[in-house]
Tab-separated table of C-alpha atoms in Angstrom:
chain	number	residue	atom	x	y	z
C	1	MET	CA	11.990	-17.481	-32.600
C	2	SER	CA	13.390	-21.160	-32.991
C	3	LEU	CA	17.151	-22.066	-34.047
C	4	THR	CA	18.081	-22.740	-38.115
C	5	TYR	CA	20.511	-25.734	-38.653
C	6	ASN	CA	22.855	-23.223	-39.667
C	7	GLN	CA	22.524	-21.509	-36.292
C	8	THR	CA	22.780	-24.077	-34.410
C	9	VAL	CA	26.169	-24.970	-35.506
C	10	ASN	CA	27.307	-21.874	-35.533
C	11	ALA	CA	26.554	-20.521	-31.703
C	12	ILE	CA	28.329	-24.513	-31.218
C	13	ALA	CA	31.362	-23.658	-32.739
C	14	GLU	CA	31.594	-20.098	-31.138
C	15	PHE	CA	30.834	-21.689	-27.460
C	16	ILE	CA	33.142	-23.897	-28.016
C	17	GLU	CA	35.980	-21.429	-28.928
C	18	VAL	CA	34.787	-19.585	-25.627
C	19	VAL	CA	35.294	-22.603	-23.897
C	20	ILE	CA	38.899	-23.760	-25.084
C	21	HIS	CA	40.012	-20.182	-23.911
C	22	THR	CA	38.225	-20.699	-20.542
C	23	ILE	CA	39.878	-23.657	-20.116
C	24	LEU	CA	43.463	-22.777	-20.900
C	25	TYR	CA	43.057	-19.970	-18.411
C	26	VAL	CA	40.706	-22.097	-15.592
C	27	ARG	CA	43.794	-24.607	-15.732
C	28	GLN	CA	46.464	-22.696	-15.729
C	29	VAL	CA	47.606	-23.674	-19.390
C	30	TYR	CA	49.383	-20.717	-19.780
C	31	PRO	CA	50.049	-17.247	-16.986
C	32	ALA	CA	47.204	-15.416	-15.944
C	33	GLU	CA	48.701	-12.308	-17.699
C	34	LEU	CA	48.463	-13.511	-20.818
C	35	PHE	CA	44.457	-13.591	-20.914
C	36	VAL	CA	42.016	-10.116	-20.668
C	37	ARG	CA	38.551	-10.568	-18.898
C	38	ARG	CA	35.635	-10.364	-21.384
C	39	LYS	CA	32.205	-11.065	-21.245
C	40	LYS	CA	30.272	-13.469	-22.986
C	41	TYR	CA	26.472	-15.181	-22.455
C	42	ASP	CA	25.959	-12.784	-19.676
C	43	THR	CA	28.965	-14.031	-17.572
C	44	PRO	CA	32.505	-13.213	-17.236
C	45	VAL	CA	35.412	-15.524	-19.936
C	46	PHE	CA	38.642	-15.003	-20.017
C	47	GLN	CA	40.374	-14.679	-23.505
C	48	SER	CA	43.664	-15.054	-24.455
C	49	ARG	CA	45.950	-11.823	-26.217
C	50	HIS	CA	48.572	-14.554	-27.694
C	51	PRO	CA	47.663	-13.374	-31.364
C	52	ALA	CA	49.516	-16.644	-32.768
C	53	LEU	CA	47.448	-18.955	-30.235
C	54	ASN	CA	44.258	-17.406	-30.666
C	55	GLU	CA	45.097	-17.736	-34.684
C	56	TYR	CA	45.617	-21.474	-33.853
C	57	ILE	CA	42.156	-21.971	-31.649
C	58	SER	CA	40.014	-19.997	-34.541
C	59	GLY	CA	41.760	-22.146	-37.301
C	60	ALA	CA	40.996	-25.559	-35.543
C	61	VAL	CA	37.742	-24.145	-34.185
C	62	LYS	CA	36.287	-22.808	-38.105
C	63	ALA	CA	37.744	-26.464	-39.153
C	64	ALA	CA	35.715	-28.138	-37.027
C	65	LYS	CA	32.598	-26.161	-37.473
C	66	GLU	CA	33.245	-27.178	-40.979
C	67	GLU	CA	32.617	-30.569	-40.329
C	68	ILE	CA	29.522	-30.271	-37.528
C	69	ALA	CA	27.891	-28.701	-40.273
C	70	LEU	CA	28.449	-31.930	-42.664
C	71	GLY	CA	26.792	-33.679	-39.570
C	72	SER	CA	30.114	-36.267	-39.287
C	73	VAL	CA	31.322	-34.911	-35.733
C	74	ASP	CA	31.265	-37.335	-32.492
C	75	LYS	CA	33.406	-35.326	-30.288
C	76	VAL	CA	36.307	-32.228	-30.421
C	77	VAL	CA	38.492	-32.949	-27.659
C	78	VAL	CA	41.044	-30.365	-25.653
C	79	VAL	CA	43.597	-32.389	-24.171
C	80	ILE	CA	46.068	-30.891	-21.688
C	81	LYS	CA	49.348	-32.329	-21.812
C	82	ASP	CA	52.595	-31.708	-19.045
C	83	LYS	CA	56.336	-31.247	-20.840
C	84	ASP	CA	56.668	-34.874	-21.832
C	85	GLN	CA	53.412	-34.871	-23.768
C	86	VAL	CA	51.531	-37.059	-21.700
C	87	ALA	CA	47.867	-36.640	-21.371
C	88	LEU	CA	46.707	-35.395	-18.193
C	89	GLU	CA	42.848	-34.040	-18.684
C	90	ARG	CA	40.804	-34.156	-21.551
C	91	PHE	CA	37.992	-32.001	-21.990
C	92	ILE	CA	35.101	-33.531	-24.220
C	93	PHE	CA	32.464	-31.671	-26.439
C	94	SER	CA	30.078	-34.980	-27.508
C	95	ILE	CA	27.862	-33.829	-30.142
C	96	GLN	CA	24.815	-35.772	-31.530
C	97	ASN	CA	23.294	-34.578	-34.689
C	98	MET	CA	19.446	-35.240	-33.906
C	99	ILE	CA	17.111	-34.280	-37.574
C	100	GLN	CA	18.574	-34.619	-40.956
C	101	VAL	CA	18.064	-31.109	-42.360
C	102	GLU	CA	18.906	-30.856	-46.286
C	103	ALA	CA	20.972	-28.153	-47.387
C	104	TYR	CA	18.209	-25.763	-48.971
C	105	ASP	CA	16.490	-25.558	-45.275
C	106	LYS	CA	19.703	-25.163	-43.238
C	107	ASN	CA	18.217	-21.571	-42.812
C	108	THR	CA	14.673	-22.164	-42.222
C	109	SER	CA	13.756	-22.348	-38.072
C	110	VAL	CA	13.192	-25.545	-36.967
C	111	GLU	CA	10.287	-26.523	-35.320
C	112	ASN	CA	10.404	-27.260	-31.758
C	113	ALA	CA	13.917	-26.097	-31.317
C	114	MET	CA	15.030	-24.007	-29.195
C	115	SER	CA	15.577	-20.470	-28.979
C	116	ALA	CA	18.896	-18.220	-29.688
C	117	VAL	CA	18.275	-16.621	-26.117
C	118	SER	CA	17.634	-20.171	-24.103
C	119	LEU	CA	20.858	-21.390	-26.237
C	120	GLY	CA	22.882	-19.115	-24.729
C	121	GLN	CA	21.369	-19.244	-21.270
C	122	TYR	CA	22.620	-22.834	-21.303
C	123	PHE	CA	26.151	-21.910	-22.038
C	124	ARG	CA	25.810	-19.174	-19.471
C	125	SER	CA	25.586	-22.445	-16.687
C	126	PHE	CA	28.194	-24.485	-18.927
C	127	LEU	CA	30.763	-21.401	-18.050
C	128	VAL	CA	29.415	-21.289	-14.669
C	129	LYS	CA	30.534	-24.314	-13.658
C	130	LEU	CA	34.140	-24.511	-15.727
C	131	ASN	CA	35.019	-21.065	-14.049
C	132	MET	CA	34.264	-23.938	-11.134
C	133	MET	CA	36.606	-26.296	-12.146
C	134	GLU	CA	39.383	-26.159	-9.513
C	135	SER	CA	37.062	-27.479	-6.763
C	136	LEU	CA	36.361	-30.886	-8.607
C	137	LEU	CA	40.206	-31.298	-10.160
C	138	GLY	CA	42.226	-29.587	-8.167
C	139	GLN	CA	45.330	-27.827	-9.323
C	140	LEU	CA	47.397	-28.787	-12.244
C	141	ASP	CA	51.118	-28.873	-11.332
C	142	LEU	CA	51.915	-28.199	-15.311
C	143	GLY	CA	54.951	-26.145	-14.785
C	144	ASP	CA	56.173	-23.612	-17.814
C	145	ASP	CA	56.449	-26.068	-20.762
C	146	ALA	CA	52.749	-27.852	-20.591
C	147	SER	CA	50.459	-27.712	-24.198
C	148	PHE	CA	47.163	-28.675	-25.129
C	149	ALA	CA	45.820	-30.345	-28.194
C	150	ILE	CA	42.260	-29.773	-30.038
C	151	VAL	CA	41.490	-33.070	-31.157
C	152	LEU	CA	38.471	-34.222	-33.764
C	153	GLU	CA	37.029	-37.629	-33.401
C	154	LEU	CA	34.863	-38.568	-36.839
C	155	LYS	CA	31.917	-40.477	-36.451
C	156	ASP	CA	31.956	-44.366	-38.126
C	157	SER	CA	35.976	-43.866	-38.904
C	158	LYS	CA	34.924	-41.135	-41.183
C	159	VAL	CA	37.588	-38.896	-42.179
C	160	PRO	CA	37.660	-34.441	-42.703
C	161	THR	CA	36.192	-34.233	-46.024
C	162	ALA	CA	35.257	-29.984	-45.585
C	163	SER	CA	38.691	-28.798	-45.842
C	164	VAL	CA	40.236	-31.186	-47.720
C	165	ALA	CA	41.657	-28.936	-50.467
C	166	LYS	CA	43.267	-26.842	-47.982
C	167	GLU	CA	47.041	-26.945	-48.080
C	168	PRO	CA	48.021	-26.984	-45.226
C	169	PRO	CA	45.202	-29.576	-43.914
C	170	PRO	CA	43.805	-28.473	-40.721
C	171	TRP	CA	43.955	-31.335	-39.659
C	172	VAL	CA	46.492	-34.199	-38.992
C	173	PRO	CA	46.414	-37.542	-37.688
C	174	ALA	CA	46.258	-37.532	-33.830
C	175	ASN	CA	48.201	-39.252	-31.096
C	176	ASP	CA	46.475	-42.346	-29.968
C	177	GLN	CA	46.859	-41.400	-26.308
C	178	ASP	CA	45.384	-37.891	-27.369
C	179	THR	CA	41.843	-39.039	-28.468
C	180	THR	CA	39.393	-40.973	-26.425
C	181	ALA	CA	39.681	-44.269	-27.486
C	182	GLY	CA	43.277	-44.426	-25.843
C	183	VAL	CA	41.728	-43.561	-22.363
C	184	SER	CA	42.893	-46.199	-19.587
C	185	GLU	CA	40.047	-47.855	-17.697
C	186	LYS	CA	41.330	-46.254	-14.675
C	187	ALA	CA	40.559	-42.294	-15.922
C	188	GLU	CA	37.798	-40.496	-14.453
C	189	LEU	CA	34.758	-39.179	-16.137
C	190	HIS	CA	33.019	-36.104	-14.761
C	191	MET	CA	29.943	-34.445	-16.895
C	192	LEU	CA	29.458	-31.214	-16.306
C	193	ARG	CA	26.278	-29.653	-18.316
C	194	ALA	CA	24.521	-31.151	-21.666
C	195	VAL	CA	21.945	-29.263	-23.344
C	196	ASN	CA	19.489	-30.845	-25.727
C	197	THR	CA	18.961	-28.109	-28.855
C	198	GLY	CA	15.839	-29.900	-30.854
C	199	ILE	CA	18.721	-29.932	-33.764
C	200	ILE	CA	21.928	-30.917	-32.370
C	201	ASN	CA	22.870	-31.968	-28.219
C	202	LEU	CA	25.832	-30.690	-27.156
C	203	SER	CA	27.326	-32.083	-23.947
C	204	LEU	CA	30.741	-31.527	-22.184
C	205	ALA	CA	32.505	-33.549	-19.627
C	206	VAL	CA	36.185	-33.624	-18.678
C	207	GLN	CA	38.597	-36.395	-18.048
C	208	GLU	CA	41.322	-37.186	-15.410
C	209	SER	CA	43.987	-40.031	-17.097
C	210	ASP	CA	44.991	-42.473	-14.834
C	211	VAL	CA	48.460	-40.750	-15.079
C	212	LYS	CA	47.498	-37.327	-13.290
C	213	LEU	CA	45.110	-39.493	-10.518
C	214	ASP	CA	48.402	-41.517	-10.216
C	215	ARG	CA	50.415	-38.690	-9.578
C	216	GLU	CA	48.423	-37.540	-7.194
C	217	LYS	CA	47.976	-40.543	-5.475
C	218	ALA	CA	51.474	-40.765	-4.639
C	219	LYS	CA	51.795	-37.134	-3.950
C	220	GLY	CA	49.217	-38.119	-1.368
C	221	GLY	CA	50.997	-40.517	-0.144
C	222	ILE	CA	53.652	-38.231	0.383
C	223	LYS	CA	52.577	-35.640	2.389
C	224	GLU	CA	50.673	-38.050	4.887
C	225	GLN	CA	54.650	-39.727	5.852
C	226	GLU	CA	55.932	-35.972	6.462
C	227	ASN	CA	52.625	-35.507	8.881
C	228	VAL	CA	53.562	-38.446	10.556
C	229	LYS	CA	57.074	-37.611	10.832
C	230	SER	CA	56.240	-34.136	11.995
């Protein structure tokens, strides 16, 4: 059976939450022992066991889901930062609403939309690709004081409205360097996977910042000099 609008929003939000945990594990933002191995979309995933971290992620994703349901989200970005709060990598979920659905129709199956089973298979392929990230991006030398942020970028300069009455509000203005608008031209973008559900298009890409690339280049130059000396 084809997905409904609400099922699609819920599935995408759940997937984003799973991927955030996986990113933190794969990119070694936190120690491996902080994570437990689970199975989702018929593939192994890793989930944080830290209650405060889990609460932050689930709260951010829940607030993002409310905005996705309104059709106002352009991107959800997971930014990995070093001890000086400098962005090194951005994992970018791009979201594109393909159809307008009235509120009374959001629990009705959408003709020609993807089925829940097919969407789960696509999500599995996203995760398989994500688990191979190290071969594409190399190891991150983060040390003990790495951090990350979840950034919501809305369409047409909108502001979050779904959670406006909540105290404290779930969203605060992002640092410019954490956003995709604040990216240097030297940054490199790698597309990982994309899926068109027939209701909402979702793609996942990773961006290596110019700072990270410059550091790796400098490190490579030092290694070459050492090889020449030896």
